[in-house]
PDB file of C-alpha atoms in Angstrom:
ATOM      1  CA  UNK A  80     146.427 244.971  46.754  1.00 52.00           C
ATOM      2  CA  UNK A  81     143.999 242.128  47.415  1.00 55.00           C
ATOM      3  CA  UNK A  82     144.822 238.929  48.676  1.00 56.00           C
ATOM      4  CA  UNK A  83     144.319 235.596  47.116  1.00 55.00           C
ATOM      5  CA  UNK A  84     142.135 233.367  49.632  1.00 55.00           C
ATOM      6  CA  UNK A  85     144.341 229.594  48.980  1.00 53.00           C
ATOM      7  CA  UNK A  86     142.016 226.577  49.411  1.00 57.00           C
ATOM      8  CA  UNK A  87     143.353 224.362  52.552  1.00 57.00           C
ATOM      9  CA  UNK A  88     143.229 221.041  52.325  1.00 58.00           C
ATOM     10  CA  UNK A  89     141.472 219.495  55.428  1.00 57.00           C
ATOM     11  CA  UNK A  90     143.728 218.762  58.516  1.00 77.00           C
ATOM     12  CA  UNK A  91     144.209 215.595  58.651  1.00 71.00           C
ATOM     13  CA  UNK A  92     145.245 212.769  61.123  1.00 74.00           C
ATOM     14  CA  UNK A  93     148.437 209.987  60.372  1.00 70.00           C
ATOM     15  CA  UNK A  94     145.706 207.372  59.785  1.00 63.00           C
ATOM     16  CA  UNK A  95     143.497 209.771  57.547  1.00 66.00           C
ATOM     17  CA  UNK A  96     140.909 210.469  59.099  1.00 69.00           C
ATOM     18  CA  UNK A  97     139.591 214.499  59.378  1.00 69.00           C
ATOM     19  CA  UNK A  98     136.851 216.655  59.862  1.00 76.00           C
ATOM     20  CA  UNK A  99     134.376 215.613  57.241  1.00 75.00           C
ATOM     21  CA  UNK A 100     134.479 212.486  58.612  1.00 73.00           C
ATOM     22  CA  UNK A 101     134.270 213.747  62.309  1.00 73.00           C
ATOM     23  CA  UNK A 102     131.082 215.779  61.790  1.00 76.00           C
ATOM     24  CA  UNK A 103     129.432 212.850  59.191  1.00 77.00           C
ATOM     25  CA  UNK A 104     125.838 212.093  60.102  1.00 79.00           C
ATOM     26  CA  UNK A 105     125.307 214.357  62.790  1.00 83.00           C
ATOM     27  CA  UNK A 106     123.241 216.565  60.947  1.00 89.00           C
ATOM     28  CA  UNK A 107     121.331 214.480  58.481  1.00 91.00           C
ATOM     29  CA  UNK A 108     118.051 214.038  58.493  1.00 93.00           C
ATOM     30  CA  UNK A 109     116.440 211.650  60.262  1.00 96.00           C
ATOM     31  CA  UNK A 110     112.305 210.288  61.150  1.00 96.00           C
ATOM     32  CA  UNK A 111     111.062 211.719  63.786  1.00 96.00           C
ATOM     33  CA  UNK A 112     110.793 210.015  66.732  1.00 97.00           C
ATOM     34  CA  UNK A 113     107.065 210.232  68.121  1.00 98.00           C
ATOM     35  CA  UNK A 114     106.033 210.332  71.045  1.00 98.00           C
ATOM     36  CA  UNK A 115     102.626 209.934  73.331  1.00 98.00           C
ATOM     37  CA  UNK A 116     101.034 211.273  76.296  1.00 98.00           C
ATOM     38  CA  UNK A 117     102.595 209.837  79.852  1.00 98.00           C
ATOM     39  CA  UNK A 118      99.538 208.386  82.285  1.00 97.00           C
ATOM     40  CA  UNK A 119     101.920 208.220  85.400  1.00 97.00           C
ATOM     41  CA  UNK A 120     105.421 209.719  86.914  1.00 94.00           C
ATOM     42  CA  UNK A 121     108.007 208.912  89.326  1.00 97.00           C
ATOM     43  CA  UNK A 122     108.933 205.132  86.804  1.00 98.00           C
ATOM     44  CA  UNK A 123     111.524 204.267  84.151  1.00 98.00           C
ATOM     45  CA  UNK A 124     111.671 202.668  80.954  1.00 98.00           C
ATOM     46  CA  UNK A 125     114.611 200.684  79.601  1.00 98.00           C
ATOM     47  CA  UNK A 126     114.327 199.776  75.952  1.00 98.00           C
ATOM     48  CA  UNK A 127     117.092 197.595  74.211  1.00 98.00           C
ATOM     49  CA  UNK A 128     117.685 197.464  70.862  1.00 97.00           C
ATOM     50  CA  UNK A 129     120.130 194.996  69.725  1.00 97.00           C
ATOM     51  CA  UNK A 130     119.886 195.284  65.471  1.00 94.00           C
ATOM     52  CA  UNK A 131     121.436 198.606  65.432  1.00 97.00           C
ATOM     53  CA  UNK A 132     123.348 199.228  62.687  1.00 96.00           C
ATOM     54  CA  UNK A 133     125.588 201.831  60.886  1.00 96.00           C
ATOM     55  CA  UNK A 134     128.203 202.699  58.194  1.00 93.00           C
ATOM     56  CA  UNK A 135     131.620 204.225  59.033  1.00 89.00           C
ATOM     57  CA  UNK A 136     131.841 207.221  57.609  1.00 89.00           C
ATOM     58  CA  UNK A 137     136.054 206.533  57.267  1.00 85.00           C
ATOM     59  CA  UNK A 138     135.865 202.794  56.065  1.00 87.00           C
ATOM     60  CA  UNK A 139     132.450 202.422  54.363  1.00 90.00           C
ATOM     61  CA  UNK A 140     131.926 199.434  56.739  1.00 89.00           C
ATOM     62  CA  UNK A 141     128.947 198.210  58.354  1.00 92.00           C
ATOM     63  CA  UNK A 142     129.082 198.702  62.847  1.00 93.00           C
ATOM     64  CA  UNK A 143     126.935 196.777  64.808  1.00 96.00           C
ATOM     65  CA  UNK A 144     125.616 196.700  67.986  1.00 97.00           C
ATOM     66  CA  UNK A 145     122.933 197.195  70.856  1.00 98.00           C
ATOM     67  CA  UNK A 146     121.153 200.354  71.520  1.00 98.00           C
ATOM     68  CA  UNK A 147     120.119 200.872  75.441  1.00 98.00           C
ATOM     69  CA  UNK A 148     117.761 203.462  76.231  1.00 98.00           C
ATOM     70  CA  UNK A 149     117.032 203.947  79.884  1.00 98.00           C
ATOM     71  CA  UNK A 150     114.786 207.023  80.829  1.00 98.00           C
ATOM     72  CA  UNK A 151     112.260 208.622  83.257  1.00 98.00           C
ATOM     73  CA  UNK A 152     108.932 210.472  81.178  1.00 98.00           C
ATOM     74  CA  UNK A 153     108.164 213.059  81.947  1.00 98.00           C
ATOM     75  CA  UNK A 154     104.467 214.420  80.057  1.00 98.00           C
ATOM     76  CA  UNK A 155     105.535 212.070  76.889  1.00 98.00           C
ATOM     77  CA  UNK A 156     106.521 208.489  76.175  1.00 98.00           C
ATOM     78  CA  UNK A 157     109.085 207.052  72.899  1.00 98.00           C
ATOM     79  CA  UNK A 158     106.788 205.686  70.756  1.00 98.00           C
ATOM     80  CA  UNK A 159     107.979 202.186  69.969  1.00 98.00           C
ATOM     81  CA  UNK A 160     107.122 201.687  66.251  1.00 97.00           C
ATOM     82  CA  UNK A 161     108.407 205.225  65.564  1.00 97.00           C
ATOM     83  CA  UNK A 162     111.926 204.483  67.374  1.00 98.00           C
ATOM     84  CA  UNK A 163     112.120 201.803  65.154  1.00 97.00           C
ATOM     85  CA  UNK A 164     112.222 203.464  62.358  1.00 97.00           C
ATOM     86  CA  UNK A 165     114.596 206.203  63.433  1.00 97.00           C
ATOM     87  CA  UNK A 166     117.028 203.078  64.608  1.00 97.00           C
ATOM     88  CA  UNK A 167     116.349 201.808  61.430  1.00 97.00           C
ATOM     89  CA  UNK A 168     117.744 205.008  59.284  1.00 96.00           C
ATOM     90  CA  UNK A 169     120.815 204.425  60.914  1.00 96.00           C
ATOM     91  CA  UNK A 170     121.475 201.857  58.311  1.00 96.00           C
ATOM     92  CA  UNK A 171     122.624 203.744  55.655  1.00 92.00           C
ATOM     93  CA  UNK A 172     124.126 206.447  57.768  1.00 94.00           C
ATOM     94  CA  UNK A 173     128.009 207.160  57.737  1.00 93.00           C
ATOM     95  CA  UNK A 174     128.459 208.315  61.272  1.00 94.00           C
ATOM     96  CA  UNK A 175     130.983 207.475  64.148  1.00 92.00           C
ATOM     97  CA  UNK A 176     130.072 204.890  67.338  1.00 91.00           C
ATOM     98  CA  UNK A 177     130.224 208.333  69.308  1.00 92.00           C
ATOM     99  CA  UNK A 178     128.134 210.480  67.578  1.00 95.00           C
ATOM    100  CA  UNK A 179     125.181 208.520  66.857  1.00 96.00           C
ATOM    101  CA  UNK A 180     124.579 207.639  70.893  1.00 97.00           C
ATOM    102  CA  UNK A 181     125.137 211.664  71.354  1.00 96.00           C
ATOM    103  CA  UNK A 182     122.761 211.985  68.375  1.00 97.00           C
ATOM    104  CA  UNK A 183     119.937 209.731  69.454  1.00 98.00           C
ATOM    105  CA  UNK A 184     120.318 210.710  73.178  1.00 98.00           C
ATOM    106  CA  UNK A 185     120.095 214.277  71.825  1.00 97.00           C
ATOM    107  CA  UNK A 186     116.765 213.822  69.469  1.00 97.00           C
ATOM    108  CA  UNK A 187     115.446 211.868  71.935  1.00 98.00           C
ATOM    109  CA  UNK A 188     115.834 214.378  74.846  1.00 98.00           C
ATOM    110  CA  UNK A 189     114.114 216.483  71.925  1.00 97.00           C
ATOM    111  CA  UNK A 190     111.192 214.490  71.626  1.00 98.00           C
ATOM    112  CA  UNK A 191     110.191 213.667  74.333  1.00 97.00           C
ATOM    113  CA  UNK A 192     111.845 216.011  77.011  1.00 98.00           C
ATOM    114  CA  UNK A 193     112.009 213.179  79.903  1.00 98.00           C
ATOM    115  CA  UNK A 194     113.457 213.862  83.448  1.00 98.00           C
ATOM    116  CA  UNK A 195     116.806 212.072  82.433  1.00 98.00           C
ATOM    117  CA  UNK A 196     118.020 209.582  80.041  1.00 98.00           C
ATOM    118  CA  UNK A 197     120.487 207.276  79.160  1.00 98.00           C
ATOM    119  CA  UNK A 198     121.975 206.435  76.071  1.00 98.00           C
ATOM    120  CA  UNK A 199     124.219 203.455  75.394  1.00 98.00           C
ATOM    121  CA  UNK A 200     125.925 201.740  73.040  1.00 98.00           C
ATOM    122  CA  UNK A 201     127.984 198.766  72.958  1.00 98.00           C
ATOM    123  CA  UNK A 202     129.124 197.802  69.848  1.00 96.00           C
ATOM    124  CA  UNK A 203     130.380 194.337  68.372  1.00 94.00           C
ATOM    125  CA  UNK A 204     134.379 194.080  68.068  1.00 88.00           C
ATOM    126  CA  UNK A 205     136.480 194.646  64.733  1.00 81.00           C
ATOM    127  CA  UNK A 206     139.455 194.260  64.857  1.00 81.00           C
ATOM    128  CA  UNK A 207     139.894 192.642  68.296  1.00 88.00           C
ATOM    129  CA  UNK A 208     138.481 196.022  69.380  1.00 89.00           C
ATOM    130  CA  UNK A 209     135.107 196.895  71.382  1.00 92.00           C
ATOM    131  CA  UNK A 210     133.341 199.789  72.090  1.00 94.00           C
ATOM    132  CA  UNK A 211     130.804 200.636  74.751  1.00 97.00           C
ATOM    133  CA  UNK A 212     129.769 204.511  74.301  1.00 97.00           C
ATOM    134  CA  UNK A 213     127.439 206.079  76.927  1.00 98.00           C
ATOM    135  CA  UNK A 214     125.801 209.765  77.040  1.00 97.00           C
ATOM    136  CA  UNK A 215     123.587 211.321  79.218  1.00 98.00           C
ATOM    137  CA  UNK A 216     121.254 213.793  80.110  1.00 97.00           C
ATOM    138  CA  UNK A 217     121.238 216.051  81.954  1.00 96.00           C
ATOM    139  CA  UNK A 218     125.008 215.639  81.758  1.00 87.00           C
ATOM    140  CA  UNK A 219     125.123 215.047  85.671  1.00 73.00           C
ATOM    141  CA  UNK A 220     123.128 212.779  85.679  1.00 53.00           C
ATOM    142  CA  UNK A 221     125.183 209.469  87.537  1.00 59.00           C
ATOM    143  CA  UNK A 222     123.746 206.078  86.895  1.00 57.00           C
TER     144      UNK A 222
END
């Protein structure tokens, strides 16, 4: 006898939210973020971007809010103009506050492979709300 495979319906939280909207953006594609040769060692860079923006991926609204990157180079230095526009593709992006500082601390450990970095977010209050969202790398890393 075979069995009939039943569609679920994704789980779903009280206020709606569930896994599509959980793993939105992580995955999408993105510019990449280039980078160029490092001249010296043993400094760090601190770049602050404070026109990040986002859509989320539950309410279709815009988030806003600063992007701090804080790193040591290693052989390779963020390219400015190319961060940019990586920020910048952000715009149209459904993706949580979470994710995309895991994402960009992620494709930027990619890039440029430095000694550690910092990622972090703070994002502008809705709804009397605010968020400040930090990752790092390596993950023991302690600021």
């Amino acid at each position: 006898m075979k069995r009939e495979t039943v569609a679920r319906k994704p789980k779903a939280t009280k206020l709606g939210y569930n896994e599509r909207h959980a793993k939105s953006g992580i995955t999408a594609p993105l510019p990449e973020i280039e980078t160029f040769p490092n001249q010296y060692e043993g400094y760090e860079i601190t770049i602050e971007i404070p026109e990040y923006t986002a859509i989320c991926p539950k309410t279709n609204l815009p988030d806003f809010g600063t992007i701090t990157l804080h790193y040591m180079p290693d052989k390779e230095c963020l390219e400015l103009k190319a961060l940019k526009m990586y920020i910048h593709a952000y715009r149209n992006l459904g993706i949580f506050y979470e994710n995309a500082v895991n994402r960009i601390l992620q494709d930027i450990v990619k890039s440029c492979r430095p000694v550690w970095a910092t990622v972090t977010g703070t994002f502008t209050a809705r709804g009397g709300l605010s968020s400040k969202i930090e990752a790092r790398y390596p993950q023991t890393r302690k600021a």
